[in-house]
Short mmCIF file of C-alpha atoms and ligand atoms in Angstrom, two decimals:
data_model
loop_
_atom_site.label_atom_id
_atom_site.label_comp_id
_atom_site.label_asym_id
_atom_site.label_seq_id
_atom_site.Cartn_x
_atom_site.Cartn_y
_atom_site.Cartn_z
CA UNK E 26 -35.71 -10.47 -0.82
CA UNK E 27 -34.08 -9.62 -3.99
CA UNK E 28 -31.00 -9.91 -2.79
CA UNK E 29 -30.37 -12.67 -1.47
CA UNK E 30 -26.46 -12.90 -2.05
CA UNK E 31 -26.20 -10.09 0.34
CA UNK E 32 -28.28 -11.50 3.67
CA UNK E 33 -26.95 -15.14 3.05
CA UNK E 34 -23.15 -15.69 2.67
CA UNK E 35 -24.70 -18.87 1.38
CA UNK E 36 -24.78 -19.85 -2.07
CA UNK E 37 -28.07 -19.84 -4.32
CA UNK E 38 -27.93 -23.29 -5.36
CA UNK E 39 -27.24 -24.51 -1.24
CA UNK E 40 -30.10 -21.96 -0.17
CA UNK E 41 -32.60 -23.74 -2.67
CA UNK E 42 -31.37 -27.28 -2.06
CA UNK E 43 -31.38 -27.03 1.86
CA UNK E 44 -34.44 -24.56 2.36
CA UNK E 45 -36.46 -25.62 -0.74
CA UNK E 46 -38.14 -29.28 0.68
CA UNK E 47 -38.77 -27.50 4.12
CA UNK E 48 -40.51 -24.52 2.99
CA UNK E 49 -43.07 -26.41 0.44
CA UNK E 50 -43.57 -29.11 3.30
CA UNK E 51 -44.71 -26.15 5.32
CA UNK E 52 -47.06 -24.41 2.85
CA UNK E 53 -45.05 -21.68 3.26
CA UNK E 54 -44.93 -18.78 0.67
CA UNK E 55 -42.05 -20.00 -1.76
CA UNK E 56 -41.48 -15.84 -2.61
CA UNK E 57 -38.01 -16.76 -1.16
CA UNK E 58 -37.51 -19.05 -3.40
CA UNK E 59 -38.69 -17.77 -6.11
CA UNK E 60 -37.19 -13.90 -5.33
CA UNK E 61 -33.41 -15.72 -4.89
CA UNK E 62 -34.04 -17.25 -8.31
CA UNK E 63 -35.54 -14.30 -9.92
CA UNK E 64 -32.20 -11.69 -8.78
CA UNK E 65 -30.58 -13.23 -12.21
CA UNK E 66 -33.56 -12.73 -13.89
CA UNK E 67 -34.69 -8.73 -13.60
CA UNK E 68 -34.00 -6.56 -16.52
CA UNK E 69 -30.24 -5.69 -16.86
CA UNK E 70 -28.99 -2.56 -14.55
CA UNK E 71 -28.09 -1.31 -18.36
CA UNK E 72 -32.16 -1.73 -19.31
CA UNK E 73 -33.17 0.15 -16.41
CA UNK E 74 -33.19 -2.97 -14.09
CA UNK E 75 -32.08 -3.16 -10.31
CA UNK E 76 -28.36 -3.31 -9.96
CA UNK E 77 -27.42 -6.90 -8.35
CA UNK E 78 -24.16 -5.52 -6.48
CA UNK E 79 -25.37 -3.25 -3.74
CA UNK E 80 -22.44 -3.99 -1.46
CA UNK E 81 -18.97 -2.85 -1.41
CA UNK E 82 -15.53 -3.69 -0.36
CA UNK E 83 -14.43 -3.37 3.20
CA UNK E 84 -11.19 -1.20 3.94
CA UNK E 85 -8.12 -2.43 2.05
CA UNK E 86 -5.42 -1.76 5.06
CA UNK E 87 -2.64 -3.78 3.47
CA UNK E 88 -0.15 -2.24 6.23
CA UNK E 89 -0.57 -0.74 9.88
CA UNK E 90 1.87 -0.37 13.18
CA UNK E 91 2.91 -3.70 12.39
CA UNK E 92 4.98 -2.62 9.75
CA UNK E 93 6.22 0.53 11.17
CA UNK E 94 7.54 -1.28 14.57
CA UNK E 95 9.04 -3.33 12.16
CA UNK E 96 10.89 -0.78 10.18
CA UNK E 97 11.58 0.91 13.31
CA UNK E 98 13.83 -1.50 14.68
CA UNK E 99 15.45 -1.87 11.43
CA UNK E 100 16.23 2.22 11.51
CA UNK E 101 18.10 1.82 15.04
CA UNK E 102 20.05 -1.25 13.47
CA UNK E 103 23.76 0.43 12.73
CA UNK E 104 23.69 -1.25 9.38
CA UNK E 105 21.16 -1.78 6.71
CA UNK E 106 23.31 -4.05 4.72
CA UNK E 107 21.28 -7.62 3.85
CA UNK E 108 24.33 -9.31 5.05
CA UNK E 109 27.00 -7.46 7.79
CA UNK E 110 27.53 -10.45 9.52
CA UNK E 111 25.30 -12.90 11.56
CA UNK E 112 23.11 -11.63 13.94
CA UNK E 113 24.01 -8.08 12.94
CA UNK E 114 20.81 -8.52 9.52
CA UNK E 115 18.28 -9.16 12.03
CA UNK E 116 15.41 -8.20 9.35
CA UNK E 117 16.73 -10.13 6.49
CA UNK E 118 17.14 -13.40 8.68
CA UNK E 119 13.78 -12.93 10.19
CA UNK E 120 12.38 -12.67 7.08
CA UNK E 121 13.83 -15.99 5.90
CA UNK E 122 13.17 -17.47 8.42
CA UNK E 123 9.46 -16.35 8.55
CA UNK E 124 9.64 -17.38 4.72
CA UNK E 125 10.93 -20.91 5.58
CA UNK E 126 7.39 -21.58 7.48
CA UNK E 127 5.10 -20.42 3.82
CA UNK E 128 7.72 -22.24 1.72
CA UNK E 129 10.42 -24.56 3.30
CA UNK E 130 13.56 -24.93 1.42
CA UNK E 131 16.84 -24.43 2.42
CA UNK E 132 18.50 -21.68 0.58
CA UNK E 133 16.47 -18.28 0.77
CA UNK E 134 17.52 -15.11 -1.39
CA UNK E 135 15.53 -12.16 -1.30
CA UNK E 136 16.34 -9.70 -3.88
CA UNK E 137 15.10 -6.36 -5.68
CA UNK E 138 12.02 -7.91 -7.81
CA UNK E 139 10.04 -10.99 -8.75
CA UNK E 140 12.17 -10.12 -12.55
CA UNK E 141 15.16 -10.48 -10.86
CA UNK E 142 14.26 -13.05 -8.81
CA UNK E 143 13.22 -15.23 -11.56
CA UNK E 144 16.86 -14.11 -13.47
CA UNK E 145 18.51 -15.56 -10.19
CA UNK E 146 16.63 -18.76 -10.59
CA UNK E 147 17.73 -19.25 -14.87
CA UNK E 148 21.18 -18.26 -14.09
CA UNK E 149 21.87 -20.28 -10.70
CA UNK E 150 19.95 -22.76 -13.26
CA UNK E 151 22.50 -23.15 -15.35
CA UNK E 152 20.89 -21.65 -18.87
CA UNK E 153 23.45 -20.75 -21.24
CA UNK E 154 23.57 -19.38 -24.30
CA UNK E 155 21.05 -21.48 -26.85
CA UNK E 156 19.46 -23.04 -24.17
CA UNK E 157 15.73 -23.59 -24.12
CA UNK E 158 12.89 -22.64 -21.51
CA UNK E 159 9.85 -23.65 -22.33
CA UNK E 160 7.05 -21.32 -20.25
CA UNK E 161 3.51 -19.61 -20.59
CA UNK E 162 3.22 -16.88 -22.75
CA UNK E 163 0.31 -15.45 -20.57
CA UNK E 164 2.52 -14.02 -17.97
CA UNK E 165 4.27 -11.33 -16.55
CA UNK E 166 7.11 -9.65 -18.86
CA UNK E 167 9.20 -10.47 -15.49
CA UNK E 168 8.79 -14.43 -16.22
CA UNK E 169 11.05 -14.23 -19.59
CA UNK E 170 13.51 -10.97 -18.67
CA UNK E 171 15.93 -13.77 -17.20
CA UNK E 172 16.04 -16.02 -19.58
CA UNK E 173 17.12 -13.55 -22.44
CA UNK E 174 19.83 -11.82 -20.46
CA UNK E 175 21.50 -15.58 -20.05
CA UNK E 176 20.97 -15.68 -23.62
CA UNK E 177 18.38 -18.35 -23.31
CA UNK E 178 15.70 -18.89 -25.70
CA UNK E 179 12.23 -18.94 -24.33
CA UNK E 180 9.79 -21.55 -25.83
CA UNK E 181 6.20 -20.55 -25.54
CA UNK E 182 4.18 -23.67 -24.99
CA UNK E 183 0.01 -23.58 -24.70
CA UNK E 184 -2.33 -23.38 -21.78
CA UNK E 185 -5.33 -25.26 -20.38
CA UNK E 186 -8.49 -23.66 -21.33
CA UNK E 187 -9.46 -22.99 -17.30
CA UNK E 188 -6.73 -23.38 -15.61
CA UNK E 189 -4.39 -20.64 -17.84
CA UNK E 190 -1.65 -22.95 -16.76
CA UNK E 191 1.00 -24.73 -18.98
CA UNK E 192 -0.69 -27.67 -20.76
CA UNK E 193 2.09 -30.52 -19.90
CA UNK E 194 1.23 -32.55 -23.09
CA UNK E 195 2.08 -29.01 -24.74
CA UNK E 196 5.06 -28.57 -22.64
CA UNK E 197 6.18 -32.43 -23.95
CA UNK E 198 5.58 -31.65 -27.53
CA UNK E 199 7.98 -28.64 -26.95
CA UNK E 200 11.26 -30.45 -25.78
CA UNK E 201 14.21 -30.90 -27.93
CA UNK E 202 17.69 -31.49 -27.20
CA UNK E 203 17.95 -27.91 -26.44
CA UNK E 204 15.72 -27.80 -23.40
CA UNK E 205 17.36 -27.13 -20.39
CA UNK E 206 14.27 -25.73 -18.18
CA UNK E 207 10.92 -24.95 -17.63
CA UNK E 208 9.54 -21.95 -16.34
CA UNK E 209 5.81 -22.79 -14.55
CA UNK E 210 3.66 -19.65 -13.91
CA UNK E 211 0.57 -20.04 -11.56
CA UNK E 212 -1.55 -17.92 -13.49
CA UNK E 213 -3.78 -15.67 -10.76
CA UNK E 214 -2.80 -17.81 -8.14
CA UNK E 215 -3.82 -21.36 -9.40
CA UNK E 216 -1.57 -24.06 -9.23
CA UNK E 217 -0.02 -25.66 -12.33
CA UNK E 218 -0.39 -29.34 -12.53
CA UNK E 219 2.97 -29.82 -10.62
CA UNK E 220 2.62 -34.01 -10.72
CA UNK E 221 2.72 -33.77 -14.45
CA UNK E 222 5.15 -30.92 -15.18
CA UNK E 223 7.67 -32.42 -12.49
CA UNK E 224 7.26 -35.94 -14.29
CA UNK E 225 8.26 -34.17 -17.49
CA UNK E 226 11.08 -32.52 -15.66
CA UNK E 227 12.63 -35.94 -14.07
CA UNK E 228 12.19 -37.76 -17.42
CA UNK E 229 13.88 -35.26 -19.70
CA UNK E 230 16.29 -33.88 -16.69
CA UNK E 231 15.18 -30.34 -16.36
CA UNK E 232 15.13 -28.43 -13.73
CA UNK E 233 11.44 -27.30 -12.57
CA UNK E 234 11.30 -23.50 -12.07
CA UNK E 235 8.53 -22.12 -10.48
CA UNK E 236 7.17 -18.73 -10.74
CA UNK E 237 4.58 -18.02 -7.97
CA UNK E 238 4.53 -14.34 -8.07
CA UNK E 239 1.11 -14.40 -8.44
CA UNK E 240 0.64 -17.46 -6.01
CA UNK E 241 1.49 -16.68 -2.72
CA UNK E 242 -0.64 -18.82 -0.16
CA UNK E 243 -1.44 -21.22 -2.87
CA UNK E 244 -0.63 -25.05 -2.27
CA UNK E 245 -0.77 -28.12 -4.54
CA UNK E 246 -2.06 -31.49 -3.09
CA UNK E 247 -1.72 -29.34 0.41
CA UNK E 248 1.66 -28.52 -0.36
CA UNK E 249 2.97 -24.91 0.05
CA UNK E 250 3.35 -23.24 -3.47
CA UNK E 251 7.48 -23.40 -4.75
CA UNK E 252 7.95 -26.61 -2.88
CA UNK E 253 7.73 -29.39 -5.47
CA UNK E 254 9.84 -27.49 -8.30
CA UNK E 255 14.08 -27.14 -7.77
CA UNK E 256 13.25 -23.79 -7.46
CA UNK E 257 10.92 -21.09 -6.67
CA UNK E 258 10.14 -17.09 -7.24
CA UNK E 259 8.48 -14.28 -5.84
CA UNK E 260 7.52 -11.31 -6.32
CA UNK E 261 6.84 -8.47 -3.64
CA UNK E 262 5.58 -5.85 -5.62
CA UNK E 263 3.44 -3.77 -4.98
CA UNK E 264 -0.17 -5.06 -6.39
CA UNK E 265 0.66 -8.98 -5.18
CA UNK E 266 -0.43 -10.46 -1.99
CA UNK E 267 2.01 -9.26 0.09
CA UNK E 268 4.38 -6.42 -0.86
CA UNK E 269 7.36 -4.30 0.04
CA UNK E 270 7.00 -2.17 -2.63
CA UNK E 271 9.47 -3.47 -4.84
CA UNK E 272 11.12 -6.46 -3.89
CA UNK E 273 11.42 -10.59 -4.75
CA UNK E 274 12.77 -14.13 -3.12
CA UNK E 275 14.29 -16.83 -4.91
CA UNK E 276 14.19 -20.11 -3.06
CA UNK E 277 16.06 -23.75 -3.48
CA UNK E 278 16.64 -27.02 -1.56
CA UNK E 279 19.05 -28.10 -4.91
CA UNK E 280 22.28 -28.81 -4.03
CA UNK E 281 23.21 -27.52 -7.35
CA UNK E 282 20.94 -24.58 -7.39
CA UNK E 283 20.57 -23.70 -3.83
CA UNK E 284 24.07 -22.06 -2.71
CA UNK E 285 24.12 -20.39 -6.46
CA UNK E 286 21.05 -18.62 -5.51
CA UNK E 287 23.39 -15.99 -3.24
CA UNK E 288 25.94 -15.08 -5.88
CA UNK E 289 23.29 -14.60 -9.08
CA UNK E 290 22.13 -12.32 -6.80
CA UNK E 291 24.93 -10.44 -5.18
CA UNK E 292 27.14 -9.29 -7.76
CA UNK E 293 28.98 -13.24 -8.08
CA UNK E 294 30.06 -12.62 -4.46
CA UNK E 295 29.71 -15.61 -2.10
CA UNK E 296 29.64 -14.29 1.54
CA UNK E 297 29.40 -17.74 2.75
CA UNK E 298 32.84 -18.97 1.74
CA UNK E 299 35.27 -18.79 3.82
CA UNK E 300 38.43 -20.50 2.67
CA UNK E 301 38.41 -18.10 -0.68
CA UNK E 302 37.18 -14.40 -1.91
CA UNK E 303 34.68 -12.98 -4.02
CA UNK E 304 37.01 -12.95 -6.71
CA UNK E 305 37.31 -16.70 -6.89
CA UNK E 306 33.75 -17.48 -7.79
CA UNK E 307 33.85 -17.28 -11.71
CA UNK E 308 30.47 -15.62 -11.64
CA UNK E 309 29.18 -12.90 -13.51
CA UNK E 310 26.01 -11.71 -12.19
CA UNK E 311 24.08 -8.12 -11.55
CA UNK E 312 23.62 -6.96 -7.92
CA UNK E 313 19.49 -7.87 -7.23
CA UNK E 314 19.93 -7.40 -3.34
CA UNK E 315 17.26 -6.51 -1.16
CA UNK E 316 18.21 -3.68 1.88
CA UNK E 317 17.26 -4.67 5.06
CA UNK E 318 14.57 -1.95 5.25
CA UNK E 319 12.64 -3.93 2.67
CA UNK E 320 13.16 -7.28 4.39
CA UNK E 321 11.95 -5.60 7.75
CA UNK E 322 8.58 -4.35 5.96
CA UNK E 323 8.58 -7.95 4.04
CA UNK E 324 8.86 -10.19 7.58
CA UNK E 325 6.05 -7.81 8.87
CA UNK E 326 3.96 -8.68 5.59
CA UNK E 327 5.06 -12.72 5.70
CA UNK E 328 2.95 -12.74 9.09
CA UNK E 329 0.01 -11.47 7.13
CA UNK E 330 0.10 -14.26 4.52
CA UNK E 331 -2.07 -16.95 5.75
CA UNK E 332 -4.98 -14.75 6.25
CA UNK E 333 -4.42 -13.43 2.80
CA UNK E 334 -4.47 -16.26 1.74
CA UNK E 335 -7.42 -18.12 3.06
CA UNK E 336 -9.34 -15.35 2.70
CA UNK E 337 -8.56 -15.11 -0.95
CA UNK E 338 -8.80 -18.86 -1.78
CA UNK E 339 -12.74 -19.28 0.29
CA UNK E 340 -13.70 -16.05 -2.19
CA UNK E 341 -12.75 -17.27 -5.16
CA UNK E 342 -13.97 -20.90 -4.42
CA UNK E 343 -17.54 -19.58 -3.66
CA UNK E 344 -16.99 -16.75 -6.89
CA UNK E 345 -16.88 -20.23 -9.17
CA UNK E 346 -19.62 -21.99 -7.09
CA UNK E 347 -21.96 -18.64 -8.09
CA UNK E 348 -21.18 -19.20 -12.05
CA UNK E 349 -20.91 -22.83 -12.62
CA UNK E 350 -23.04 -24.31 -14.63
CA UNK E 351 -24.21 -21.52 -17.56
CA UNK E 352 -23.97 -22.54 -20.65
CA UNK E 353 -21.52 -19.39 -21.85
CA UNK E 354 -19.39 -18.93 -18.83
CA UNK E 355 -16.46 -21.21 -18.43
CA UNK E 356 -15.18 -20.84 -14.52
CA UNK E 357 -11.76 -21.03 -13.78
CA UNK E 358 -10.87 -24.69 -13.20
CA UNK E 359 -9.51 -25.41 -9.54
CA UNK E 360 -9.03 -29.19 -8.54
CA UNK E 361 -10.65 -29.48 -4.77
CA UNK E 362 -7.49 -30.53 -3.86
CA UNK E 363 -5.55 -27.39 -4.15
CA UNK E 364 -5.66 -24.19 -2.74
CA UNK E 365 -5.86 -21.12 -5.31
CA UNK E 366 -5.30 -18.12 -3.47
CA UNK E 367 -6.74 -15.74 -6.68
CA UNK E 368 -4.35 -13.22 -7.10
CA UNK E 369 -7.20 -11.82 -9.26
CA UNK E 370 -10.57 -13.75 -10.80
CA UNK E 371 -10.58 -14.25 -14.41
CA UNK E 372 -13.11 -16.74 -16.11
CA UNK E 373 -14.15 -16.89 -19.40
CA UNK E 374 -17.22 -16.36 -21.88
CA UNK E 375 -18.42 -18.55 -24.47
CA UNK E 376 -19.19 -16.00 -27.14
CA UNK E 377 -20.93 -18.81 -29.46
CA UNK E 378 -23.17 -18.78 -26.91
CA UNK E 379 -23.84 -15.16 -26.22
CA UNK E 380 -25.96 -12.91 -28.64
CA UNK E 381 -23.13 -9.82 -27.42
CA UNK E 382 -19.64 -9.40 -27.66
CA UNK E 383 -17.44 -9.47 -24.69
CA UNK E 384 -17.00 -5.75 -24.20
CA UNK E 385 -21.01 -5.88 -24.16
CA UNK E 386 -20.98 -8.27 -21.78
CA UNK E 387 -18.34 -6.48 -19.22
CA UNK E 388 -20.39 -2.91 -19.76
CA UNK E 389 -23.43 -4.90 -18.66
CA UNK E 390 -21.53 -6.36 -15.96
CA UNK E 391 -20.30 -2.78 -14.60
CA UNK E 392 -23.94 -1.66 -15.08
CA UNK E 393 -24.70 -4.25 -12.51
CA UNK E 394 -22.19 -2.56 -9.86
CA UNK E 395 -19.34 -5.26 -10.44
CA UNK E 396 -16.14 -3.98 -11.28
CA UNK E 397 -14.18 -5.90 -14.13
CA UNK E 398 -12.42 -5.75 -17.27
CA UNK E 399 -11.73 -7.42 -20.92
CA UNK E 400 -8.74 -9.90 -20.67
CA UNK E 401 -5.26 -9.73 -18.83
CA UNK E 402 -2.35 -8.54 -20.60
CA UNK E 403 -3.47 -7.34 -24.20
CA UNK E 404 -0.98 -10.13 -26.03
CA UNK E 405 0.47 -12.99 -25.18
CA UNK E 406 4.34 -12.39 -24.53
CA UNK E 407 5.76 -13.71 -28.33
CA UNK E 408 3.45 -10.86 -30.20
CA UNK E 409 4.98 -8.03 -28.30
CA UNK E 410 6.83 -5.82 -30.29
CA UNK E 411 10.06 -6.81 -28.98
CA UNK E 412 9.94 -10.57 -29.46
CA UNK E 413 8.25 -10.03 -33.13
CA UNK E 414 11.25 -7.92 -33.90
CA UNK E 415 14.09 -10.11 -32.17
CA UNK E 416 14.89 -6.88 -30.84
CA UNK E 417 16.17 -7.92 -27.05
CA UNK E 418 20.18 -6.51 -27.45
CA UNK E 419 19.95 -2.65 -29.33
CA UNK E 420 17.33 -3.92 -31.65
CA UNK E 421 19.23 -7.34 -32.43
CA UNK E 422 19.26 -10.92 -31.12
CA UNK E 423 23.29 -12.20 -31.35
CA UNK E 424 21.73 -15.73 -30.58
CA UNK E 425 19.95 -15.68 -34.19
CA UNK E 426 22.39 -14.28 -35.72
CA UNK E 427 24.98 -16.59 -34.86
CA UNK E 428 22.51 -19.36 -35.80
CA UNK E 429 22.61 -20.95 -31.78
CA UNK E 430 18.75 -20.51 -32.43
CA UNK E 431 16.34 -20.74 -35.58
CA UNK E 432 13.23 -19.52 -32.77
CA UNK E 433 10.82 -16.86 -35.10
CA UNK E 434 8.70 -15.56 -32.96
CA UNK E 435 6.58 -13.86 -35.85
CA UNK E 436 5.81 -17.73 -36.41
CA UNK E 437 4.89 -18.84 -32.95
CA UNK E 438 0.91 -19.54 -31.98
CA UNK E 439 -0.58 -21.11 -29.38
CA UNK E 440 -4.16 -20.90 -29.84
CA UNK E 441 -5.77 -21.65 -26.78
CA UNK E 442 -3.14 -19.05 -25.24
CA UNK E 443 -4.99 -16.58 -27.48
CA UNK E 444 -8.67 -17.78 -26.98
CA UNK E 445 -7.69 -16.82 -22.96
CA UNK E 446 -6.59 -13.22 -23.84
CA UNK E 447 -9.47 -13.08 -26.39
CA UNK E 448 -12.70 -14.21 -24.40
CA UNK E 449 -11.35 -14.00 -20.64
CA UNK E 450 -13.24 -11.10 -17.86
CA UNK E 451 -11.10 -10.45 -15.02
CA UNK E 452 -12.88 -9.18 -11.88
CA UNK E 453 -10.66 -7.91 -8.79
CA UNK E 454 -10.51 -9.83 -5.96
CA UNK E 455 -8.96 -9.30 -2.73
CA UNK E 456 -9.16 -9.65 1.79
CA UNK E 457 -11.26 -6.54 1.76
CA UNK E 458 -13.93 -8.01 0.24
CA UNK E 459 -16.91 -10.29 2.10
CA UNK E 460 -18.36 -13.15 0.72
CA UNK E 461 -21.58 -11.82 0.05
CA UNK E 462 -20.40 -8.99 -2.01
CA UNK E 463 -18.60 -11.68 -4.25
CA UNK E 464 -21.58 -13.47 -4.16
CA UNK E 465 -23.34 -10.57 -5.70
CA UNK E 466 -21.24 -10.13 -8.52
CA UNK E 467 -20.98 -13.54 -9.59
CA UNK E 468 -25.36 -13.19 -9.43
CA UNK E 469 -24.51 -10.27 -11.60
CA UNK E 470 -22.30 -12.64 -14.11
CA UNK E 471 -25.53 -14.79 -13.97
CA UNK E 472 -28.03 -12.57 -14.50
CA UNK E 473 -25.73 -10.61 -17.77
CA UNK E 474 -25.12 -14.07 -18.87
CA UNK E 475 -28.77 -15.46 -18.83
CA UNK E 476 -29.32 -12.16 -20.76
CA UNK E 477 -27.58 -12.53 -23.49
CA UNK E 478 -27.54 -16.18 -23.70
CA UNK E 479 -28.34 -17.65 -27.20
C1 LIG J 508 4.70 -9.69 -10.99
C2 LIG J 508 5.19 -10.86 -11.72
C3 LIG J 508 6.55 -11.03 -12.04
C4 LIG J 508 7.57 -9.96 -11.86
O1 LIG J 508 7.61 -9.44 -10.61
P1 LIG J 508 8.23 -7.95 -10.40
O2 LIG J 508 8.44 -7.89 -8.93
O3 LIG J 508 7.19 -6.99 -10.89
O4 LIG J 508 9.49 -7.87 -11.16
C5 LIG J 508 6.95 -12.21 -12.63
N1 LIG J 508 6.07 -13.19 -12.91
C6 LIG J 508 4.76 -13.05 -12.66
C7 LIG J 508 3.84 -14.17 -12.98
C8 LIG J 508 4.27 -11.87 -12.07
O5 LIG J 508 2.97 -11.74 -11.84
#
């Protein structure tokens, strides 16, 4: 029984502590024992050794009928428009409304993209021109697009070293009088620390923007994901949990944020009104609106979310149950009172502790049959080339110029940010996967890591 992972969708460390006192009080062989134990200890896959990952994903069907019937009856519609009048957007309201049960609040927008969908959420947010948003620079471009084009200034503040998730004593140390907002990004699908970042956000009146484009499913404290913030963001691209191919939803249950939500994303229009036109509103916004074909495939997707979801979250719980406790791995941090809902898997290595570097240690690990990868994105957001050069508008930055900001971001560091990119693995995980197969490669991370350990 070599591998073990793969027979029992039980971990190694339950399997020893629950089998281990009955077998020796039955003079039984302890081979099992001793076989489950040894998986992390044959040669590598690299050396010649067995590979620990013998099983493989299940069938990714992300979309089926389901879909198509839904699309269908958005074809025979006579309009395709998000918003000809109620009752005549069936898709688009059934999509809110199927929205409203993952993430109650009571002005839903869906738009083009989680980018514009986060731009929806800094304008309707009130950032002007000098205002600050202090965010994660281990992110999505998508999380900082918004904030530029209101002529905002993002503020890159550091990250726990497990969770990838704003630090909130960082976050404190990077108000000034120009804050205005903060931008939290649930990093692969775990939850920020919401108490603490809300806290910050009452005491220095901010308003709380969450990005969950990599979080759908998630929940904080058991509650849904974009709930505790003033207002939340989407994405339904392609690669996230659910998908429409390109597509986002901005959400808000702020009085003051809430009914802004439709015109930042519909051209300043306000199709609610009725006692005055569109060109009353004093907006200026882009058009970010979502057809109805979209919102048809998106409501078929929303009813596929929980399952996602759960499925996702019991993976990557028993992922980190497989490689806790080695001295060179760090997990990824998950208080048992939330729900991460792993977007992907990303934990990191302790290279003091390893006699290899970490592209050593990933080669090993694809040896073994896993799949995974060095890092996330290669730098965090303030050393790409545009924000080193100030380059947003044709190669300039009017803000800077004009002196409404002194931010260099040639200057900025956040170290632990850094450490993440620098000495993170990211394995894929996703619904079409079993638990024993994740088992299996987090055996493999053991046995690679027990390897090379100093
Ligand atoms: C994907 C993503 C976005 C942007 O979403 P798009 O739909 O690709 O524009 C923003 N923030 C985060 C954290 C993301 O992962």
């Amino acid at each position: 029984m070599t591998q073990p992972a793969a027979s029992a969708p039980m971990s190694r460390r339950k399997f020893v502590a629950t089998n281990a006192a009955a077998l020796v009080a039955a003079q039984l062989p302890s081979n099992l024992i001793a076989a489950d134990a040894a998986a992390d200890r044959q040669p590598l896959a690299k050396n010649g050794g067995p590979k620990t990952v013998r099983g493989k994903p299940g069938a990714w069907v992300r979309w089926d009928a389901r879909e198509q019937a839904q699309v269908k009856a958005a074809i025979e519609q006579a309009s395709l428009f998000y918003w000809a009048g109620r009752g005549v957007s069936k898709q688009t309201a059934l999509f809110v409304e199927r929205f409203k049960q993952h993430c109650p609040r009571e002005q839903v927008m869906t738009c083009s993209s989680g980018t514009a969908a986060v731009h929806i959420a800094v304008a309707a947010a009130g950032i002007g021109p000098g205002d600050e948003v202090i965010t994660s620079p281990v992110t999505d471009f998508g999380t900082v697009t918004g904030i530029l084009f209101q002529q905002g200034v993002p503020v890159f503040a550091d990250l726990g070293a497990a969770t990838y998730n704003l630090d909130p004593a960082a976050v404190e140390r990077a108000i000034t009088p120009k804050t205005k907002a903060i931008i939290a990004v649930h990093l692969a699908g775990t939850p920020c620390d919401l108490a603490a970042l809300k806290a910050i956000a009452d005491k220095h009146k901010l308003i709380l923007i969450e990005d969950c484009a990599q979080a759908w499913g998630a929940k904080y404290r058991g509650q849904p994901i974009g709930t505790i913030g003033h207002v939340a963001c989407f994405s339904l691209m392609n690669s996230k949990h659910i998908g429409t191919g390109d597509g986002g939803v901005v959400a808000s249950s702020d009085p003051r944020i809430g009914p802004a939500l439709l015109k930042f994303g519909d051209k300043g229009f306000d199709r609610t009104a009725t006692g005055f036109t569109w060109d009353q509103t004093g907006v200026l916004a882009t058009n970010y609106r979502m057809s109805e074909l979209q919102a048809a495939f998106g409501a078929a997707q929303l009813e596929r979310l929980e399952a996602i979801a759960a499925k996702r979250a019991a993976l990557g719980r028993a992922f980190i149950e497989e490689i806790s406790g080695l001295p060179a791995v760090v997990p990824p941090e998950l208080p048992a009172a939330d729900r991460g809902t792993f977007w992907f898997f990303y934990f990191r290595l302790r290279l003091d502790k390893l006699k290899c570097t970490r592209a050593e240690f990933v080669d090993a690990l694809k040896a073994e049959g896993a799949v995974a990868s060095a890092g996330y994105i290669p730098v965090p957001v303030y050393r790409t080339k545009v924000f080193r050069e100030h380059a947003f508008f044709a190669g300039r930055w009017p803000l800077r110029e004009t002196g409404l900001t002194k931010m260099d971001y040639s200057r900025v560091q956040c170290p632990e940010a850094e450490a993440i990119l620098a000495t993170g693995v990211q394995c894929p995980l996703n619904e079409s996967m079993d638990e024993a197969y994740v088992r299996e490669i987090g055996t493999a991370v053991r046995k690679v890591a027990k390897h090379f350990s100093t």
